[in-house]
Coordinates of N, CA and C in Angstrom, one line a residue:
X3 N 0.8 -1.2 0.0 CA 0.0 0.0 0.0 C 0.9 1.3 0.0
X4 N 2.0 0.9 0.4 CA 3.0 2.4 0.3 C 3.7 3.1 -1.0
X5 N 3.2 1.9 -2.5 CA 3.4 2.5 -3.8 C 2.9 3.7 -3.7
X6 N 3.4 4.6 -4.2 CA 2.9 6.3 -4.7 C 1.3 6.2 -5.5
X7 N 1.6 5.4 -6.6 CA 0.0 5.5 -7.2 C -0.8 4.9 -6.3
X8 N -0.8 3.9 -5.7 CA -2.0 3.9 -5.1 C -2.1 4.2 -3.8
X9 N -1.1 5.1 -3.1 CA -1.9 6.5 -2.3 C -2.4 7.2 -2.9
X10 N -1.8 7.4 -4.5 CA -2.7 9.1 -4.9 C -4.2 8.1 -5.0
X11 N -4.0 7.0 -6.0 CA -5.4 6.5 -6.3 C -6.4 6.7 -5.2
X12 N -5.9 5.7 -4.2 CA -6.5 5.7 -2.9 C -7.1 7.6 -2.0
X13 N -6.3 8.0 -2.1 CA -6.6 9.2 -1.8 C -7.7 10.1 -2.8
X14 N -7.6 10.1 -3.9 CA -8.3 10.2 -5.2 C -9.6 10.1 -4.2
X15 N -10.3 9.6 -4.2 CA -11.6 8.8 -3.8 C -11.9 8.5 -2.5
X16 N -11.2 8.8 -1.9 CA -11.6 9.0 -0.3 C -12.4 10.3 0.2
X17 N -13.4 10.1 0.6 CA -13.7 12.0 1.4 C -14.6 11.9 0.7
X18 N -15.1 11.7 -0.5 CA -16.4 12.8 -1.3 C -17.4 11.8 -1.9
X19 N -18.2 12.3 -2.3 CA -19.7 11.6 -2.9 C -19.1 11.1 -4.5
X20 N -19.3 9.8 -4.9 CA -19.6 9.3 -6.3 C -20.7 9.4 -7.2
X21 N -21.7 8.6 -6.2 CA -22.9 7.8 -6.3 C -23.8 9.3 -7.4
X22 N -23.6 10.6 -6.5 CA -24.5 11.7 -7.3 C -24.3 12.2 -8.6
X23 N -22.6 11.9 -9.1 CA -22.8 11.8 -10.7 C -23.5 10.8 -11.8
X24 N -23.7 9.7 -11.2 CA -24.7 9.1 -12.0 C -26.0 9.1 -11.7
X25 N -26.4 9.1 -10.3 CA -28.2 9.1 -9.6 C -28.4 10.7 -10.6
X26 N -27.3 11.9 -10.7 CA -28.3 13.5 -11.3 C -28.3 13.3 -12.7
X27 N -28.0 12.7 -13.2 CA -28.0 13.1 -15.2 C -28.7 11.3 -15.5
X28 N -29.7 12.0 -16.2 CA -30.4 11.0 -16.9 C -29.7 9.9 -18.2
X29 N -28.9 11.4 -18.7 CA -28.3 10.5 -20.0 C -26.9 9.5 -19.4
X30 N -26.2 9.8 -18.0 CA -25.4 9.0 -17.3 C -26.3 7.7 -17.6
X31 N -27.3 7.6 -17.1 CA -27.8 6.1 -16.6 C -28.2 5.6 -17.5
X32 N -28.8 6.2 -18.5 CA -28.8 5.5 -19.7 C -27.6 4.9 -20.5
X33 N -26.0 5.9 -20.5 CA -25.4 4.8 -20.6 C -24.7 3.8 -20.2
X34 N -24.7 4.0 -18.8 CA -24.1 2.9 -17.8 C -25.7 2.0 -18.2
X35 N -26.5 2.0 -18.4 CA -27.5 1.0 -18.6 C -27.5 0.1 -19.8
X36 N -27.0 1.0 -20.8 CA -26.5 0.3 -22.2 C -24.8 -0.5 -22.0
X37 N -24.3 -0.2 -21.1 CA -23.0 -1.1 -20.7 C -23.3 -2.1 -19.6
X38 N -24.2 -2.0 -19.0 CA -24.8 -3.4 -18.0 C -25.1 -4.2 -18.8
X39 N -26.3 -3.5 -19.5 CA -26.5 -4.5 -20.6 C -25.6 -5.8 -21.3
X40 N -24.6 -4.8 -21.9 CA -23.6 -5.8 -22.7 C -23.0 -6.8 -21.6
X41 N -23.0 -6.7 -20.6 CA -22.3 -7.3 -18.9 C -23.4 -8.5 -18.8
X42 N -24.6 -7.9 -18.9 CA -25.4 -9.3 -18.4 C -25.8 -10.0 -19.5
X43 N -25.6 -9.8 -20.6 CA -25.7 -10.5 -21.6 C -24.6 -12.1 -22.1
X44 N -23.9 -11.3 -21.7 CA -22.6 -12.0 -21.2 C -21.6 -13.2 -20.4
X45 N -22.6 -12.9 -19.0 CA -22.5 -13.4 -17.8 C -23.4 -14.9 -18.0
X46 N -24.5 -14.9 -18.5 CA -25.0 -16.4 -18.2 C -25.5 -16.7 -16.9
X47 N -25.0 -18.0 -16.8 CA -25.5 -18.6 -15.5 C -24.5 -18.4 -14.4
X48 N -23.4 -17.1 -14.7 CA -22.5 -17.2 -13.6 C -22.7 -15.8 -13.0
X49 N -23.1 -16.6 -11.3 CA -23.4 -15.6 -10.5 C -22.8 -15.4 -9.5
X50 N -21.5 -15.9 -9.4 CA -20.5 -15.5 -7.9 C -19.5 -14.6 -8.6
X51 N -19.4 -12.9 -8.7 CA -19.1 -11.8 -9.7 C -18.2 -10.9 -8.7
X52 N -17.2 -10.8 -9.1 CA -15.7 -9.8 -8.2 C -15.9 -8.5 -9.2
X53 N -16.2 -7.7 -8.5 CA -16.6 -6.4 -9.0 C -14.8 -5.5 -8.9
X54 N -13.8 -5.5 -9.6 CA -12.5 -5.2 -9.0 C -12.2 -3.5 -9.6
X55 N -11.9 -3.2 -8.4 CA -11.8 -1.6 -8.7 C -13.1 -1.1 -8.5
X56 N -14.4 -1.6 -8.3 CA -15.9 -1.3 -8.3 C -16.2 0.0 -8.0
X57 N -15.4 0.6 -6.9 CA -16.0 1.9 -6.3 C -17.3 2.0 -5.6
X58 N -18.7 2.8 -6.1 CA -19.6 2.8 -5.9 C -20.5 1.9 -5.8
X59 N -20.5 1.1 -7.2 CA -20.7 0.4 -7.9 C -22.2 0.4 -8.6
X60 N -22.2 1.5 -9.2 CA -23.3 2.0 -9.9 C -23.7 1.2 -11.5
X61 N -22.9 0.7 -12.0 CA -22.8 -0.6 -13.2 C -23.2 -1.7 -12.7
X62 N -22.8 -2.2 -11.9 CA -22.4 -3.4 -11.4 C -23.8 -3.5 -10.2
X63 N -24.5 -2.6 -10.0 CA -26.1 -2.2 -9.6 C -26.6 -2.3 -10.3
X64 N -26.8 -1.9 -11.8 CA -28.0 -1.9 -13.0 C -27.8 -3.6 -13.4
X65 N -26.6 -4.1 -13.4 CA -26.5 -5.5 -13.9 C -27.6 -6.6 -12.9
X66 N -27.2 -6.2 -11.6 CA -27.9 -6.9 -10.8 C -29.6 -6.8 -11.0
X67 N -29.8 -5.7 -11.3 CA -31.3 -5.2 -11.0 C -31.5 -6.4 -12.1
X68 N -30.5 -6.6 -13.5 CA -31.4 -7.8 -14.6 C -30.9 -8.9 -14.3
X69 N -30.1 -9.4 -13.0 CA -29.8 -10.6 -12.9 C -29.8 -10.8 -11.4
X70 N -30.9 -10.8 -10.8 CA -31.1 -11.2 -9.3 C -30.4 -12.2 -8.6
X71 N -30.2 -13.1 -9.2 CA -29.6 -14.3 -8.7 C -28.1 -13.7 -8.7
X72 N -27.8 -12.9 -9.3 CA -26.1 -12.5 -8.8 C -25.5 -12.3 -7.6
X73 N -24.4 -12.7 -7.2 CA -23.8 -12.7 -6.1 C -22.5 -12.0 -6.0
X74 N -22.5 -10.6 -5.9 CA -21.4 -9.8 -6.2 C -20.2 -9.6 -5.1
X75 N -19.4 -9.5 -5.0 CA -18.6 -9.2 -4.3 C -17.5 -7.5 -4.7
X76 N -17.3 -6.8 -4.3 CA -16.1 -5.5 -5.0 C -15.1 -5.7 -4.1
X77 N -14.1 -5.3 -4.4 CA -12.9 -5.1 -3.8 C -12.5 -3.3 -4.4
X78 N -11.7 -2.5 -3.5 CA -11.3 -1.4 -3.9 C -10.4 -0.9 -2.9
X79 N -9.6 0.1 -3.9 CA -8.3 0.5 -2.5 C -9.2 1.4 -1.4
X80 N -9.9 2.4 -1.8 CA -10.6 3.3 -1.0 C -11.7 2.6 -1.0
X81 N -11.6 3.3 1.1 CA -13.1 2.4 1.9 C -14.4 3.9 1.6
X82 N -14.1 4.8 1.3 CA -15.5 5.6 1.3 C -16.4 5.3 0.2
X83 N -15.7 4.9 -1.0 CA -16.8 4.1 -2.2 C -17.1 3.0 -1.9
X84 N -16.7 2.4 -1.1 CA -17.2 1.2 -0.2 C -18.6 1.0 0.4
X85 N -18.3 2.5 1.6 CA -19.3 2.6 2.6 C -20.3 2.8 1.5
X86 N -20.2 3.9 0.6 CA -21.4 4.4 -0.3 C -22.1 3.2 -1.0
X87 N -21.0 2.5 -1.9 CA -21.6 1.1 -2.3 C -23.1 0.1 -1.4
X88 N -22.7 0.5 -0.1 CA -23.4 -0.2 1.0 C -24.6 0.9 0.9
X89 N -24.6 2.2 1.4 CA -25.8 3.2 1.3 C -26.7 3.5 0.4
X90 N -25.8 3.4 -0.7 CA -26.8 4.2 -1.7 C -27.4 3.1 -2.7
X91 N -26.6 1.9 -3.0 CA -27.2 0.7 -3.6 C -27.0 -1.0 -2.9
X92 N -27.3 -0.9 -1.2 CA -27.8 -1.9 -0.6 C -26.5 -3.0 -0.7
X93 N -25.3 -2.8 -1.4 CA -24.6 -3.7 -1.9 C -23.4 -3.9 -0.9
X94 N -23.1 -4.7 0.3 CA -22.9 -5.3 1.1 C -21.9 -5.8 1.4
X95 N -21.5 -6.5 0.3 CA -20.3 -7.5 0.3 C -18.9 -6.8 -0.1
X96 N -18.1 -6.3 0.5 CA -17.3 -5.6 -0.2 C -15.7 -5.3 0.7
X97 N -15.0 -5.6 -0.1 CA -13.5 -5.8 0.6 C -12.4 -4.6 0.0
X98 N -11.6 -3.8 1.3 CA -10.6 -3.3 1.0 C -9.6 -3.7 0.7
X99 N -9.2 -3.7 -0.8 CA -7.9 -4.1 -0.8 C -7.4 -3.7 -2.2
X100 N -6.1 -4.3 -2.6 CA -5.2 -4.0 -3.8 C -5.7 -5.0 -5.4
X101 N -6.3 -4.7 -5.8 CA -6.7 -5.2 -7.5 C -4.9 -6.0 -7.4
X102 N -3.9 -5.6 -7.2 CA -2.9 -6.8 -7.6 C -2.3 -7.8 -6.9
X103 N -3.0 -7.8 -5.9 CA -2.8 -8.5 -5.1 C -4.0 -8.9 -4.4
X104 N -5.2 -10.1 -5.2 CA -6.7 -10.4 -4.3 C -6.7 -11.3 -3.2
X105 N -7.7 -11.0 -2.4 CA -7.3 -11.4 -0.8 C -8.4 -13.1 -1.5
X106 N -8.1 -13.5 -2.4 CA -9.4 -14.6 -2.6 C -8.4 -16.0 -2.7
X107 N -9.3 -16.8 -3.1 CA -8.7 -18.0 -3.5 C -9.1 -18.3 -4.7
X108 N -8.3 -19.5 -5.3 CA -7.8 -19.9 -6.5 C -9.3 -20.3 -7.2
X109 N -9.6 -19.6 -8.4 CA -11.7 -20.3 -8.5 C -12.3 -20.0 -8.2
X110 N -12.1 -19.0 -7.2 CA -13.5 -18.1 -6.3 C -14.3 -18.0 -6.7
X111 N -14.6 -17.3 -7.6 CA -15.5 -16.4 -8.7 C -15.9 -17.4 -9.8
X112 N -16.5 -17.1 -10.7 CA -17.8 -17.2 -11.6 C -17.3 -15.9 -13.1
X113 N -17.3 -14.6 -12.5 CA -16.8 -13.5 -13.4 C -16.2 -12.5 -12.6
X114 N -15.6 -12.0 -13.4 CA -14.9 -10.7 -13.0 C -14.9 -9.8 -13.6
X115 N -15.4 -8.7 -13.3 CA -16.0 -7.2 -13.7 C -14.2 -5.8 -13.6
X116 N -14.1 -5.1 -14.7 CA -13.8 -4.0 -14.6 C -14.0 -2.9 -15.1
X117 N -14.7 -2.0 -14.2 CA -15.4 -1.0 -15.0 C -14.4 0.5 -14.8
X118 N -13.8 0.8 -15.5 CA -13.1 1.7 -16.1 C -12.3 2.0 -14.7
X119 N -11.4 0.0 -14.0 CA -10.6 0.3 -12.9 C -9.1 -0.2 -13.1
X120 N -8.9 -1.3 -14.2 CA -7.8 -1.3 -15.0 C -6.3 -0.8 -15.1
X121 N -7.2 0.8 -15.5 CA -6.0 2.1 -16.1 C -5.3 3.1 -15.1
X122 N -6.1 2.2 -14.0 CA -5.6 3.1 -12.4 C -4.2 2.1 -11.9
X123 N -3.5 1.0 -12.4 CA -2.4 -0.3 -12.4 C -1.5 0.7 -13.7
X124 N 0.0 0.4 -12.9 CA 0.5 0.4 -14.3 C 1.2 -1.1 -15.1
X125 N 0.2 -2.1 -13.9 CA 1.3 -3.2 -14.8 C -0.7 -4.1 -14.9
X126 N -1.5 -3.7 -16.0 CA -1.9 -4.5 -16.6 C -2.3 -6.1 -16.3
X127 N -0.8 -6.9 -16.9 CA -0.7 -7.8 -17.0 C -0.8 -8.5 -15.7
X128 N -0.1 -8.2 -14.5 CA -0.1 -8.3 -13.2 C -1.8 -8.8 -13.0
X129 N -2.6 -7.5 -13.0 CA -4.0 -7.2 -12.4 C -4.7 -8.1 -12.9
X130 N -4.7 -8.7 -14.2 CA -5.6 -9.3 -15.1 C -4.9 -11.0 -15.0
X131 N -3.4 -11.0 -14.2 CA -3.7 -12.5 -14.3 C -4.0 -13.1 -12.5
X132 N -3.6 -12.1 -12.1 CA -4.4 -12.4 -10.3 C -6.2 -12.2 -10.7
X133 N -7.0 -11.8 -11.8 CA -8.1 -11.8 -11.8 C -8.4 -13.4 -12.7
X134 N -7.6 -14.0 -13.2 CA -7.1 -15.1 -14.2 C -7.2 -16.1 -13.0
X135 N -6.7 -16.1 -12.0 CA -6.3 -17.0 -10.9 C -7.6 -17.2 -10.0
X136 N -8.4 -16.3 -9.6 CA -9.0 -16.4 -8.8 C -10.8 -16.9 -9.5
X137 N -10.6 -17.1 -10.9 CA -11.5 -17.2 -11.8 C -11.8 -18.9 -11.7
X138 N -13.0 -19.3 -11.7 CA -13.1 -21.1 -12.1 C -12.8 -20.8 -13.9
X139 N -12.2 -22.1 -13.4 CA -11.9 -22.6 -15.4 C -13.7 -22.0 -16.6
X140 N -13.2 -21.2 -17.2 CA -14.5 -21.0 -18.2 C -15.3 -19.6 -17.8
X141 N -14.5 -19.5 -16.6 CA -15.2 -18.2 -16.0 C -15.2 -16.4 -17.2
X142 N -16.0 -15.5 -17.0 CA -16.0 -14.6 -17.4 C -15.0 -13.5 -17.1
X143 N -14.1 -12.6 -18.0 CA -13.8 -11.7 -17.7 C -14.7 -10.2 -18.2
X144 N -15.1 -9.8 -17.8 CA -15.6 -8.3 -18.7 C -15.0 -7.4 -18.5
X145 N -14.4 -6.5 -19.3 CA -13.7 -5.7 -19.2 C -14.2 -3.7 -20.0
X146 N -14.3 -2.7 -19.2 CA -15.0 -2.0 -19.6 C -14.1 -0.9 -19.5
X147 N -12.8 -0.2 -20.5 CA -11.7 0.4 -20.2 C -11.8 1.5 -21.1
X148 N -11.2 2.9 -21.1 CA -10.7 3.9 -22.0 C -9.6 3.3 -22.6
X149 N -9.6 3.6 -23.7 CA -8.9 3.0 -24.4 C -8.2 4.4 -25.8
X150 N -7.0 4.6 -25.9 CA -6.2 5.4 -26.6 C -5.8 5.0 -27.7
X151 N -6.4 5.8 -29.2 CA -6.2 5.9 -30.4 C -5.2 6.6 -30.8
X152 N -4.7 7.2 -29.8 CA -3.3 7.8 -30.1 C -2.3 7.0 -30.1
X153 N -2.0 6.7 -28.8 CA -1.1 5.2 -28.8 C -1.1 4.3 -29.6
X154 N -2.7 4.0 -30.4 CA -2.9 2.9 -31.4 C -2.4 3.4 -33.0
X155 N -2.5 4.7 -33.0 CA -1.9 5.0 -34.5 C -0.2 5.2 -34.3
X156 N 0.1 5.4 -33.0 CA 1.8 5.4 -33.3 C 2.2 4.2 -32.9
X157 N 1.4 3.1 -32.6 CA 1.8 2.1 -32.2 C 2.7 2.0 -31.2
X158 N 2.5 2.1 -30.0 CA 2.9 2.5 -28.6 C 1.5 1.3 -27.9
X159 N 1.5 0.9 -26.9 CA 0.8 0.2 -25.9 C 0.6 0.6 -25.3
X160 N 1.4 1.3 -24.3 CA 1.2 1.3 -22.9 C 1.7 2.6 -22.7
X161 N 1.6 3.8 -22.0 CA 2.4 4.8 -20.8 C 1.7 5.6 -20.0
X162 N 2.2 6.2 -18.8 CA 1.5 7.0 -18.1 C 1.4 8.2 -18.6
X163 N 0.2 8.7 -18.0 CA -1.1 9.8 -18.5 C 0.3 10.8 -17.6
X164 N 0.8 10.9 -17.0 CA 1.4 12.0 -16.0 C 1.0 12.2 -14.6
X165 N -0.2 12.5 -14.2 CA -0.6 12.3 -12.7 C -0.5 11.6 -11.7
X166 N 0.2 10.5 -11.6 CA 0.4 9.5 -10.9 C -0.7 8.9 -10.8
X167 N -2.0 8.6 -11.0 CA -3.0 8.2 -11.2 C -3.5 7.1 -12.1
X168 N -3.4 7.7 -13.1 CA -3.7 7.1 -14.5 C -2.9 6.4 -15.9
X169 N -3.1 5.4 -16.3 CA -2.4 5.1 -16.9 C -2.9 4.8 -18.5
X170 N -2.8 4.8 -19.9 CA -3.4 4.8 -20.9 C -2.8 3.4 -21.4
X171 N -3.5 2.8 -22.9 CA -3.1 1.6 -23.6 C -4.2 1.9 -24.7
X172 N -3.8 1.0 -26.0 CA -4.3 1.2 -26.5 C -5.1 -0.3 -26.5
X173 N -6.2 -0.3 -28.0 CA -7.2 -1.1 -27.7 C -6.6 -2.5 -27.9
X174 N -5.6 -2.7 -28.9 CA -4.9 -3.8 -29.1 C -3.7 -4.5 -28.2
X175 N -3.3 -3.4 -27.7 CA -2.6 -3.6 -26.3 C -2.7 -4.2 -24.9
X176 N -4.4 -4.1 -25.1 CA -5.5 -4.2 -23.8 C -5.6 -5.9 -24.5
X177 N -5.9 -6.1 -25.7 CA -6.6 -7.4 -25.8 C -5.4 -8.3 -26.1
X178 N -4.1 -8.0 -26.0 CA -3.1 -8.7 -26.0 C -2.8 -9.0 -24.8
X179 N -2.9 -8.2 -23.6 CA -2.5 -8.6 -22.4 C -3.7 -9.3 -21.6
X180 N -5.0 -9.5 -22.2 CA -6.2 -10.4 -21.7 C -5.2 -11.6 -22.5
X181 N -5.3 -11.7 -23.5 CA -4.6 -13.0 -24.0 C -3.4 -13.7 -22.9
X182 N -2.6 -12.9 -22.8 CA -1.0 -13.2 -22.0 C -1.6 -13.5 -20.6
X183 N -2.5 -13.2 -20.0 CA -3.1 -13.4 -18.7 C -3.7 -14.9 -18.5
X184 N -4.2 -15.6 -19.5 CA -4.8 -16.7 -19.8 C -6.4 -17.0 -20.1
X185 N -6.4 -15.6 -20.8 CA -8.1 -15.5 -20.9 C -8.0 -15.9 -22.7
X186 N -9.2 -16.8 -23.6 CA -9.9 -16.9 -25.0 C -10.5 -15.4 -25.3
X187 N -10.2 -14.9 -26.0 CA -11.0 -13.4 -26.2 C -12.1 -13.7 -27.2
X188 N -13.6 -13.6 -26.6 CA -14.6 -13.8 -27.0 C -15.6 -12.7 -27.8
X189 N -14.9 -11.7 -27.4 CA -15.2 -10.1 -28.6 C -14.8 -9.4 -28.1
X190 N -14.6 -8.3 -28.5 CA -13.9 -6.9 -28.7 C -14.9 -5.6 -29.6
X191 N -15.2 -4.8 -29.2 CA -16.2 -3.6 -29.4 C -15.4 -2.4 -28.5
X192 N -16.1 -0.9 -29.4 CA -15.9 -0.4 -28.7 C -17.4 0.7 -28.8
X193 N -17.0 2.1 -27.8 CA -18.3 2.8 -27.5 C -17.6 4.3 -27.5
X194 N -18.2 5.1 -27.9 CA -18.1 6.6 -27.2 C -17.2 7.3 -28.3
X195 N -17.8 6.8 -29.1 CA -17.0 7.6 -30.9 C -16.9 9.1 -31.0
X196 N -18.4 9.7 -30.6 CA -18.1 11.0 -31.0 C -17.4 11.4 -29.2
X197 N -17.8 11.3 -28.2 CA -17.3 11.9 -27.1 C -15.8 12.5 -27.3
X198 N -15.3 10.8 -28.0 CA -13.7 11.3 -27.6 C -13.5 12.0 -28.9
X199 N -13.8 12.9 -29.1 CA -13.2 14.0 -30.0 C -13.8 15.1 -29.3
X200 N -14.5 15.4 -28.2 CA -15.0 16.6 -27.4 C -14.1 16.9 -26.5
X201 N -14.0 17.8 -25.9 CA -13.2 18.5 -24.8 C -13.8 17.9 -23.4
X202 N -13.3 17.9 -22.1 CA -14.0 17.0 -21.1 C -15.1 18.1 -20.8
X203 N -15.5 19.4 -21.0 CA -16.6 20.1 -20.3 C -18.0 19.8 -21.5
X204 N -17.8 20.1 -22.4 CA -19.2 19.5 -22.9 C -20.3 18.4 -23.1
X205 N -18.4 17.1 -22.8 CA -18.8 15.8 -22.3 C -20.2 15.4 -21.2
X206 N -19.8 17.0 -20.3 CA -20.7 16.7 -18.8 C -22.3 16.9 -19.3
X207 N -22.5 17.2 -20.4 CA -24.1 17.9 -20.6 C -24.9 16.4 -21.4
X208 N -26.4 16.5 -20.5 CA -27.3 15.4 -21.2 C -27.5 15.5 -22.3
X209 N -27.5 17.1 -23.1 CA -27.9 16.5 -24.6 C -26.6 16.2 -25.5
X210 N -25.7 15.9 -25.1 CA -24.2 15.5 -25.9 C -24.1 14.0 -25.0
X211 N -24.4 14.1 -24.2 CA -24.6 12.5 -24.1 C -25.0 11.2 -24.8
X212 N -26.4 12.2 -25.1 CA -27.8 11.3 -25.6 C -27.6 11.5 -27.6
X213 N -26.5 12.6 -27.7 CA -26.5 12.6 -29.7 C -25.1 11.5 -29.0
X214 N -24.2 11.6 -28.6 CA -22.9 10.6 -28.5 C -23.7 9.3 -28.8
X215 N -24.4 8.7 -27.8 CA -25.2 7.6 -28.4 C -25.9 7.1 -28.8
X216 N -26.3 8.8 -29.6 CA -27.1 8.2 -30.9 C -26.1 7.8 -32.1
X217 N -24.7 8.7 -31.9 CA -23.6 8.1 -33.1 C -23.2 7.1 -32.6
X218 N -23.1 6.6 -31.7 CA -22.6 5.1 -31.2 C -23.7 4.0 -32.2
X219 N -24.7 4.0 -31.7 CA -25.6 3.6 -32.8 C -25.6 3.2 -34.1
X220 N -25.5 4.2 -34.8 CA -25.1 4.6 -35.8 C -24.1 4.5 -36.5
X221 N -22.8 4.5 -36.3 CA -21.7 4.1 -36.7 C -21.0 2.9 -36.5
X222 N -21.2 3.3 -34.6 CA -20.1 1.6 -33.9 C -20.9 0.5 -34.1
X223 N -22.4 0.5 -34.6 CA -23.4 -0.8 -34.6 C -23.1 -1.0 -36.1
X224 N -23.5 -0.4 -36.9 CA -23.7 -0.5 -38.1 C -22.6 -0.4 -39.5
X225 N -21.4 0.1 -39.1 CA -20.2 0.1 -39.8 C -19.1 -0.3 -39.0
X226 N -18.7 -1.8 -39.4 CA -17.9 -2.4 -39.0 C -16.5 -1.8 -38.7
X227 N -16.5 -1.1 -39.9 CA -14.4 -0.3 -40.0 C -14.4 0.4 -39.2
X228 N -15.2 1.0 -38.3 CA -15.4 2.3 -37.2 C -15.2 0.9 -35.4
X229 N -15.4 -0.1 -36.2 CA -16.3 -0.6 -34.1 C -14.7 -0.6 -33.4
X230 N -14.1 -0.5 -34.0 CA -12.9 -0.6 -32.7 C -11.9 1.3 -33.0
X231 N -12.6 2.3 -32.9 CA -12.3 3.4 -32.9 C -12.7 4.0 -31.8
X232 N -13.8 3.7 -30.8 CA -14.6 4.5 -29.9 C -13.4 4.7 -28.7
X233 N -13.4 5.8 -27.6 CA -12.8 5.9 -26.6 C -12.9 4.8 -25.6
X234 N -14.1 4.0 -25.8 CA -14.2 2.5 -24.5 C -14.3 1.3 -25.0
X235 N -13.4 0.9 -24.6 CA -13.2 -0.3 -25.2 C -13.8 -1.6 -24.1
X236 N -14.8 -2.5 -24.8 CA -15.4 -3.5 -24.0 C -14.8 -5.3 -24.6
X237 N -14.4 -5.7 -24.0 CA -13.7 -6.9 -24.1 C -14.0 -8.1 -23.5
X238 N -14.5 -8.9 -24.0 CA -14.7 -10.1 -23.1 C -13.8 -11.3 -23.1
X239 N -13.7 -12.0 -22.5 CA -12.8 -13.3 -22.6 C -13.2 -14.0 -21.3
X240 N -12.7 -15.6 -21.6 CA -12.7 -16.8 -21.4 C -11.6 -17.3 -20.5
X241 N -11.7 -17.9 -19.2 CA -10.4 -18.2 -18.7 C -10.3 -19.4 -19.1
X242 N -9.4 -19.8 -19.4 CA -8.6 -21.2 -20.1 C -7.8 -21.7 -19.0

């Protein structure tokens, strides 16, 4: 716990409210509702689910609402997205700890969830094969990441954003180190085409939300040569 990034991380998200950036904007939940979606579609009949990096767990709440029988568990460095996880969406089960190092055993799980908590590691490979380990044979990975088209046209993989915080990769980078981890990659898509050409302040408004996925729609559904261009990259795989 005494790495630098994950005090800033850890500190990042300690002290303040999550939960009210998705409960105030309509077009928020609509598209965390359209990425649950892709999650529970996914998942099947596996319902003992490691929510890693979870936070709030505001995703990983709409999934449940269409799959009752789920049995979730999160793990996260910071305990205040924790407590909130328990307040604001009933969700209970939930452990403090390091994404690279899981306090579980070998098989635990059923699936394993990462909703844009990944890029907060800067070793990837590490995070995704302790999620590899702790997975039964056949188990689910879902993976829900930002993902850099910059890095992908200079062909670069991996480096840090600068803040001690964050780290970038690109989309092919990401599904190469699901591979090296011991996961089958079962598809690859991506989401949020027009966003990532916006500046982060106009991003925040519902009606640039709601045209963003109407061009998601529109382009990432229906033209193939565009589906791996969007800013989020969604990945699924198979543990082997």
């Amino acid at each position: 716990m005494s790495t630098p990034y994950k005090q800033l991380n850890r500190a990042r998200y300690e002290g303040h409210s999550e939960a009210a950036k998705y409960e105030g904007s309509r077009a928020k939940k609509l598209y965390s509702l359209r990425i649950a979606r892709w999650v529970a579609r996914r998942l099947g009949r596996e319902n003992r689910i490691l929510d890693i990096g979870g936070g709030v767990g505001h995703q990983v709440h709409l999934v449940r609402a269409m799959m009752p029988s789920l049995r979730c568990v999160a793990i996260d460095l910071a305990y205040t997205p924790l407590r909130e996880r328990r307040t604001a969406y009933g969700m209970a089960t939930n452990v403090q700890g390091d994404m690279e190092q899981l306090p579980f055993g070998d098989g635990a799980f059923d699936a394993v969830c990462f909703f844009a908590a990944l890029h907060h590691s800067p070793y990837p490979l590490k995070v995704l094969s302790e999620a590899r380990r702790i997975l039964a044979s056949g188990g689910s990975l879902l993976l829900v990441e930002p993902v850099s088209l910059a890095l992908r046209l200079t062909g670069r993989g991996f480096d840090a954003v600068g803040d001690g915080i964050n780290f970038r990769f690109s989309l092919p980078f990401l599904v190469a180190q699901v591979r090296l981890a011991g996961f089958s990659v079962r598809e690859v898509k991506t989401t949020r085409i027009l966003l990532r050409t916006l500046g982060s302040w106009p991003r925040t408004f519902d009606p640039v939300i709601r045209l963003g996925m109407a061009v998601d729609a529109l382009v990432l559904e229906r033209l193939p040569l565009f589906r791996q261009v969007g800013s989020i990259g969604l990945v699924w795989g198979r543990a082997v």
